[in-house]
Coordinates of C-alpha atoms in Angstrom, one line a residue:
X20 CA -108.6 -37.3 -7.0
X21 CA -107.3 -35.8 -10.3
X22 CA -110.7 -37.7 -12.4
X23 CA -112.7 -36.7 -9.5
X24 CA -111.6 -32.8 -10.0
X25 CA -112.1 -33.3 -13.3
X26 CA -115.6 -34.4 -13.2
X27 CA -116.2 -31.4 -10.9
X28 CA -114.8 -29.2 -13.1
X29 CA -117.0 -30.4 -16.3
X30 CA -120.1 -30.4 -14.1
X31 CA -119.4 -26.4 -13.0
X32 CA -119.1 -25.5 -16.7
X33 CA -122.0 -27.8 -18.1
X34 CA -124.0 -25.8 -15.4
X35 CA -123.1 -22.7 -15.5
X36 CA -121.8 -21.7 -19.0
X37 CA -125.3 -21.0 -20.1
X38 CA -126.1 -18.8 -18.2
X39 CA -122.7 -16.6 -18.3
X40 CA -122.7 -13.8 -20.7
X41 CA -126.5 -14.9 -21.4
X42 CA -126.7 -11.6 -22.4
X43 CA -124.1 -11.5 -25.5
X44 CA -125.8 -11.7 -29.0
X45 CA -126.5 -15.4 -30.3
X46 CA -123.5 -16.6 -32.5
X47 CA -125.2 -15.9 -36.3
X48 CA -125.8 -12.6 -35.4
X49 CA -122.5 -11.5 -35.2
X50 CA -120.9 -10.1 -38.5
X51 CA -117.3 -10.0 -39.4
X52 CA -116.3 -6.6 -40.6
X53 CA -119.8 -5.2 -41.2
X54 CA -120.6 -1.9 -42.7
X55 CA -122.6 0.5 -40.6
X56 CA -125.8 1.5 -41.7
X57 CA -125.2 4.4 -44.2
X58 CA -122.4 2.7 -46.2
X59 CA -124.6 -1.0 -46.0
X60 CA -127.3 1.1 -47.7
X61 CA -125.0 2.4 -50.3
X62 CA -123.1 -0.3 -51.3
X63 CA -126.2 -2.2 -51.2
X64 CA -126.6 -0.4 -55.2
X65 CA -123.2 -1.6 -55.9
X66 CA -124.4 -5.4 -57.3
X67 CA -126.4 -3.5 -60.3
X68 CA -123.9 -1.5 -60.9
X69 CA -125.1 1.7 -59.2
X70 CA -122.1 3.6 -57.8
X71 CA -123.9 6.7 -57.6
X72 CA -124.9 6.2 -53.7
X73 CA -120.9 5.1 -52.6
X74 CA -119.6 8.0 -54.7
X75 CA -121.7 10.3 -52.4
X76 CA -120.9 9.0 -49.6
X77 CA -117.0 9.3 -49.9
X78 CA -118.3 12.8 -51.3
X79 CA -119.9 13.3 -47.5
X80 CA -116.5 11.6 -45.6
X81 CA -114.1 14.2 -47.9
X82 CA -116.2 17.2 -47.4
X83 CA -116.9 16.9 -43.7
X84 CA -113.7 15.7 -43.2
X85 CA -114.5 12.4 -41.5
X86 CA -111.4 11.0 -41.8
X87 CA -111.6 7.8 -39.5
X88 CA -114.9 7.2 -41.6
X89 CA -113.5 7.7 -44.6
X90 CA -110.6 5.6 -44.0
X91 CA -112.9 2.7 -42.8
X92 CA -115.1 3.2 -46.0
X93 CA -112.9 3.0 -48.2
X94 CA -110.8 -0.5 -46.9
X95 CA -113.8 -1.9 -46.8
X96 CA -115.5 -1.0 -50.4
X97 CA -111.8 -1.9 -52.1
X98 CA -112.0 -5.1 -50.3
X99 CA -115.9 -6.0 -51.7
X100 CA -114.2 -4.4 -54.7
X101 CA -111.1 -7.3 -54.9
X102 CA -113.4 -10.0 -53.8
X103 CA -116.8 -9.5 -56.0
X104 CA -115.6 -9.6 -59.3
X105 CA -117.9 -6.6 -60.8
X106 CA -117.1 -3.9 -62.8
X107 CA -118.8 -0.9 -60.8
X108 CA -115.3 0.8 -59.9
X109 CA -114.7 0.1 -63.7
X110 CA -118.5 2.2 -64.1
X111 CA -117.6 5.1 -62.1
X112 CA -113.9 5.6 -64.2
X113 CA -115.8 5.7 -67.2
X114 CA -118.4 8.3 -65.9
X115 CA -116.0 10.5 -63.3
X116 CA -112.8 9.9 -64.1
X117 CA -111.3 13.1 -62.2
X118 CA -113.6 11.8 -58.8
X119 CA -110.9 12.5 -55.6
X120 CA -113.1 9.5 -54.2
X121 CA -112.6 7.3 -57.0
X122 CA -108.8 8.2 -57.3
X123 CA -108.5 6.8 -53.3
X124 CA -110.1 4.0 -53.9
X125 CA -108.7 3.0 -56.8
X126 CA -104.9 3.7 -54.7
X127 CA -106.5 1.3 -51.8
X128 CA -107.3 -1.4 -54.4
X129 CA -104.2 -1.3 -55.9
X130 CA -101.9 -1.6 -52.7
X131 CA -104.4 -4.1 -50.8
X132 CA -104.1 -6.2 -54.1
X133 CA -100.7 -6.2 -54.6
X134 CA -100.3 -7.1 -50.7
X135 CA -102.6 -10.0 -51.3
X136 CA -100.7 -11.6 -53.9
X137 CA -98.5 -14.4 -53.6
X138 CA -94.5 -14.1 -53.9
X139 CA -93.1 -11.6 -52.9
X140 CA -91.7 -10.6 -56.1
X141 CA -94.9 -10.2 -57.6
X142 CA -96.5 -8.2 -54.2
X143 CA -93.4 -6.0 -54.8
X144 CA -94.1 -5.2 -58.8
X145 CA -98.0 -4.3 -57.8
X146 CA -96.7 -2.4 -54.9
X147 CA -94.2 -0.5 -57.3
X148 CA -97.5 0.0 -60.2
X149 CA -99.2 1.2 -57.3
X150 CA -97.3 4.4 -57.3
X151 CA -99.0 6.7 -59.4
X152 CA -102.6 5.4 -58.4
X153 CA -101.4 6.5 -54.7
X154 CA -99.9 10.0 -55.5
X155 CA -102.8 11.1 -57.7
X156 CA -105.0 10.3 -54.7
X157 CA -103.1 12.4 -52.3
X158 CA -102.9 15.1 -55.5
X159 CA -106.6 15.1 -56.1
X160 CA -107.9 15.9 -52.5
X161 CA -104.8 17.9 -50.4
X162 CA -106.5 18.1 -47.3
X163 CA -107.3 13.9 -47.1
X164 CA -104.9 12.1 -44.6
X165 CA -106.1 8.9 -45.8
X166 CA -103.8 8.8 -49.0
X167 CA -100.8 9.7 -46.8
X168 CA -101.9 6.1 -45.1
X169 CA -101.6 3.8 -47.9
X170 CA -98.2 5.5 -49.2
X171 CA -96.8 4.3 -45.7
X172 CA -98.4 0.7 -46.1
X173 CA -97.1 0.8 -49.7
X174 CA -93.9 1.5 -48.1
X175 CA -93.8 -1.0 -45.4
X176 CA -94.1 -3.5 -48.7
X177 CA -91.3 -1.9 -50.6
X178 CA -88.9 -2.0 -47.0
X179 CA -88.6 1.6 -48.0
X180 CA -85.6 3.7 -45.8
X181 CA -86.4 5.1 -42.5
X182 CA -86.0 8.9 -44.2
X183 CA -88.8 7.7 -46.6
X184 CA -91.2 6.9 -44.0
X185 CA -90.0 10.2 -42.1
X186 CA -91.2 12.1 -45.0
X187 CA -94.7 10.3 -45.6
X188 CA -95.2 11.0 -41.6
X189 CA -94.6 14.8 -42.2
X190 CA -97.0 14.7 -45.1
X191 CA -100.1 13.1 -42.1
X192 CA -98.6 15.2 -39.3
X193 CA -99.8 18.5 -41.4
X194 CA -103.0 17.1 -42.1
X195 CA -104.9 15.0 -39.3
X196 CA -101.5 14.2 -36.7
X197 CA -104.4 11.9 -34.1
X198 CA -105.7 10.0 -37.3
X199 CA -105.8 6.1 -36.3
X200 CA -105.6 4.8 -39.1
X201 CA -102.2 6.8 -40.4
X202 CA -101.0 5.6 -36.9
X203 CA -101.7 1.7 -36.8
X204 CA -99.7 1.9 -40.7
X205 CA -97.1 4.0 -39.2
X206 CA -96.3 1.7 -36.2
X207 CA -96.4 -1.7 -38.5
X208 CA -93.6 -0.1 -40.7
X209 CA -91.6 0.7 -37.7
X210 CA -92.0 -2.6 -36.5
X211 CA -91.1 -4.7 -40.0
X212 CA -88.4 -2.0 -40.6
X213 CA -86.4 -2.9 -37.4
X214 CA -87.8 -6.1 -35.9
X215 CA -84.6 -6.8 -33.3
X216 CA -85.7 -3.3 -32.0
X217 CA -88.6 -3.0 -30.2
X218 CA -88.9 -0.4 -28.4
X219 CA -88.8 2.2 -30.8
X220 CA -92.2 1.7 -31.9
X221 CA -93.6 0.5 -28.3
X222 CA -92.3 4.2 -27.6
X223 CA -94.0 5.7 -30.6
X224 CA -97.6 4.1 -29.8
X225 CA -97.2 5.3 -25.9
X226 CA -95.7 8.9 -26.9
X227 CA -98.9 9.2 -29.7
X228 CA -101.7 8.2 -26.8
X229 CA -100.5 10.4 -24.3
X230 CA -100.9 13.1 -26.9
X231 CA -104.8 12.7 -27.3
X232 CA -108.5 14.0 -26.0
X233 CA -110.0 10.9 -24.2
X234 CA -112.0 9.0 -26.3
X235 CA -109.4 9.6 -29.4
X236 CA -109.0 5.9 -31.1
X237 CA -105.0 6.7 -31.1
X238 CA -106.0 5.8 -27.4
X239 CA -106.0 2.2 -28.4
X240 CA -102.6 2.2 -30.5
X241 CA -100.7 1.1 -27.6
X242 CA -102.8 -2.3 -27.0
X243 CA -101.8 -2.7 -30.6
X244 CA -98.0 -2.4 -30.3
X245 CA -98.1 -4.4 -27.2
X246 CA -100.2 -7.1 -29.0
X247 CA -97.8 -6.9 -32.1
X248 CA -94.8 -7.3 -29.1
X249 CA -96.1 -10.6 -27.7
X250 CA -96.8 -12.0 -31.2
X251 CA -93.4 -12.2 -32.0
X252 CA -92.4 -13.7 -29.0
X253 CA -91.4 -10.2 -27.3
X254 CA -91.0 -10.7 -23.7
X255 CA -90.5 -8.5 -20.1
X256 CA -93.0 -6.3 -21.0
X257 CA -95.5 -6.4 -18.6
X258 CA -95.9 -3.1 -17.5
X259 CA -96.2 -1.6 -20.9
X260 CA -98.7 -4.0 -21.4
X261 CA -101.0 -3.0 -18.5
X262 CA -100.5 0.3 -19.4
X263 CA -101.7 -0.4 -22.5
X264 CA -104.8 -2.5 -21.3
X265 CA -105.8 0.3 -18.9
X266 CA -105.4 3.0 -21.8
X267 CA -107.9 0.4 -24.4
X268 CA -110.4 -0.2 -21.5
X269 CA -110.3 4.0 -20.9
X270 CA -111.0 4.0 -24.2
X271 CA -113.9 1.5 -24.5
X272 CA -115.8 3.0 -21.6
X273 CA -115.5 6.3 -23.3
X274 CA -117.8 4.8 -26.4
X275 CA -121.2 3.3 -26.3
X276 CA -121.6 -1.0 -26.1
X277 CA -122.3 -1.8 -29.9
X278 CA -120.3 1.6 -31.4
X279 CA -118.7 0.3 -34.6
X280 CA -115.9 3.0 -34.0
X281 CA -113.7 1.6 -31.6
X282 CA -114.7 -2.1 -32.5
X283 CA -111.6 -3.1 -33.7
X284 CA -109.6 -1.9 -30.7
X285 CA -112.3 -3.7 -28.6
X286 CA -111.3 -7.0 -30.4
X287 CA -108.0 -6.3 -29.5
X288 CA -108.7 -5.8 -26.5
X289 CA -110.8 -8.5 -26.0
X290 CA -107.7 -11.0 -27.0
X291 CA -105.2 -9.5 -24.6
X292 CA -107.4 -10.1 -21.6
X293 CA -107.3 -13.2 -22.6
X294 CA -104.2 -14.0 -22.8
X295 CA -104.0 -12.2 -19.3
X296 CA -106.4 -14.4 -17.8
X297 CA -108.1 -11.9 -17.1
X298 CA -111.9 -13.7 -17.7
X299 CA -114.2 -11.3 -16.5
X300 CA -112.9 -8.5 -18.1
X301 CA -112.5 -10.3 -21.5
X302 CA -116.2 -11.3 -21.0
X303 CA -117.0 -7.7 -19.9
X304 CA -115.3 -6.4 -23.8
X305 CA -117.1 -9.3 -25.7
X306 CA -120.4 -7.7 -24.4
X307 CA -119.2 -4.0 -25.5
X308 CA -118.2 -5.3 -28.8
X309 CA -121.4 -7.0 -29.3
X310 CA -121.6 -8.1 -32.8
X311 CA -119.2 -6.6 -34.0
X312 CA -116.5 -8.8 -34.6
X313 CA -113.1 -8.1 -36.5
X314 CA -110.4 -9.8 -39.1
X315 CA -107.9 -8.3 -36.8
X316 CA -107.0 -9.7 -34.5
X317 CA -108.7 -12.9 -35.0
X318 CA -107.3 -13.6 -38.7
X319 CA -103.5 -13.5 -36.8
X320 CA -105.0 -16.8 -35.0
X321 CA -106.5 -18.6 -37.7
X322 CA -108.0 -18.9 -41.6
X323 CA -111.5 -18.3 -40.3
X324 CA -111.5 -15.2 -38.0
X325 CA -115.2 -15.1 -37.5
X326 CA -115.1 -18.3 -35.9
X327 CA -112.0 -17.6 -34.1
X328 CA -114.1 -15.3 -32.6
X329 CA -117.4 -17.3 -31.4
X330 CA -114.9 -20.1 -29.9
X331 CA -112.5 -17.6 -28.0
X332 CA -115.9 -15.7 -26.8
X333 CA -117.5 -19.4 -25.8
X334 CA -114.2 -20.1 -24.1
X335 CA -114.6 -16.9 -21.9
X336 CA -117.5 -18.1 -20.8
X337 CA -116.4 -21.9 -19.9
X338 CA -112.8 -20.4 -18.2
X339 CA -115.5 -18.2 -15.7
X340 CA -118.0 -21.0 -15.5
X341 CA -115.3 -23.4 -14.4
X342 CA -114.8 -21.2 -11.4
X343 CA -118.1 -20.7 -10.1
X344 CA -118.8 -23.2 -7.4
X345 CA -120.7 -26.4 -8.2
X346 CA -123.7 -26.1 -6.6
X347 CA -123.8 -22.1 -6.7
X348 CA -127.4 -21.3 -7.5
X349 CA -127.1 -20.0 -11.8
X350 CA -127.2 -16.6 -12.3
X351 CA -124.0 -15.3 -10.3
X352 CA -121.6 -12.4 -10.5
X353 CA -120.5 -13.0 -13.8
X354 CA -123.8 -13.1 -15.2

């Protein structure tokens, strides 16, 4: 009986995987971490040398006061900027040296650098060099939250005291207090700070969503503490962690399928069903990501996050095929 389940059970997916989640785009369309299409277009000047059309950009984000934007602009240019060995950051020094945009980018460089290096001795002598990059960023454009986030990831790296974080929370409470970005740092520091305590920042991601419009990312900060919880082993949690789920899927029905905004929270998302066993659902955020896949959380599962991606989403797919009945006509209610 067990072989003959078995066979059953290979014959329902080999049948009806295909035809589950049909709809999601085809595996080498979807991009890790991809620009949207106004910073793709500017940094697409970058290989020449051309800085002109990014500088502009983060000239738009500041000025508007796009915040979230700017935030995600800016990770992702000093990451092309750590990985692509050219000298275009190097360009724009030499021709705007007093840039506010320049000055934060050259701070997120310099703390993302110092956190990729190896030893921890030599993270924490970056880390300290990174100092006076980070305050002339937050000197150069008052209003910007965004500088106020790096000082408290800088921090986490230097286990600065609880009163130093305290102060650097002040400093993004004046300026944007819903930004996501300043609240995803701010809960990671509170969890490395005191690891044997919990609930301290379970309660500061819960307090921060119940604080916000509907459709605010902080929404999703929750889903992230809980997901932080359970990768450390936390346990008897259950409750905050449906709470959590309900407040991320609130979230993800509040934005368009395919919205780059909320992607990374729908990644999160996306993982958590999962690990719930909850398929359709899972399958349900797969299609509302779309191709937007993210390092986080996929990198926390493996050296290759993209992929980690494609086979979690395949295995969606095979976990609802599995229970659609043998002989069910394709095409069913997960479809």
């Amino acid at each position: 009986m067990p072989v003959l389940r078995s066979l059953v059970a290979a014959s329902r997916m080999l049948r009806h995987t295909p035809h589950i989640g049909a709809d999601l785009p085809p595996d080498d369309a979807v991009l890790l971490d991809a620009p949207d299409d106004r910073l793709a277009s500017a940094a697409s000047c970058l290989p020449a040398g051309d800085f002109k059309p990014v500088a502009e950009l983060l000239a738009w984000t500041r000025d508007t006061a796009w915040w979230e934007t700017r935030d995600r602009y800016v990770g992702w240019l000093a990451q092309q900027h750590l990985t692509d060995g050219s000298d275009w950051l190097e360009s724009w020094q030499d021709a705007d040296p007093a840039s506010p945009d320049l000055a934060l980018l050259r701070a997120e460089s310099a703390v993302r650098g110092a956190w990729l290096a190896s030893g921890p001795g030599h993270r924490t002598a970056l880390l300290r060099e990174a100092g006076p990059l980070v305050r002339a960023a937050a000197d150069a454009a008052p209003a910007d939250p965004v500088p106020w986030r790096i000082a408290i990831t800088r921090a986490r790296g230097l286990r600065a005291q609880r009163e130093d974080f305290d102060g650097l929370w002040a400093q993004v409470q004046s300026r944007s207090p819903h930004h996501f970005g300043c609240h995803v740092s701010a809960l990671r520091f509170l969890r490395a700070h005191d690891a044997s305590r919990p609930k301290e920042y379970l309660a500061f991601a819960a307090d921060a969503a119940d604080s916000v419009l509907p459709g605010s990312l902080v929404l999703g900060l929750p889903l992230v503490a809980a997901y932080e919880y359970l990768l450390a082993g936390g346990r008897e949690a259950d409750t905050y962690v449906d709470t959590a789920i309900a407040g991320a899927q609130e979230l993800s029905a509040w934005h368009p399928a395919g919205d780059r905004e909320p992607a990374e929270v729908r990644n999160v998302l996306a993982q958590m069903l999962m690990l719930r066993k909850r398929w359709p659902e899972a399958l349900d955020q797969f299609r509302a990501i779309g191709v937007h896949a993210t390092g986080f959380p996929w990198s926390r599962l493996g050296d290759e996050p993209r992929r980690e991606f494609l086979e979690m989403r395949t295995g969606v797919r095979v976990q609802l095929a599995s229970t659609v009945r043998l002989w069910a006509k394709p095409g069913g209610p997960y479809t």
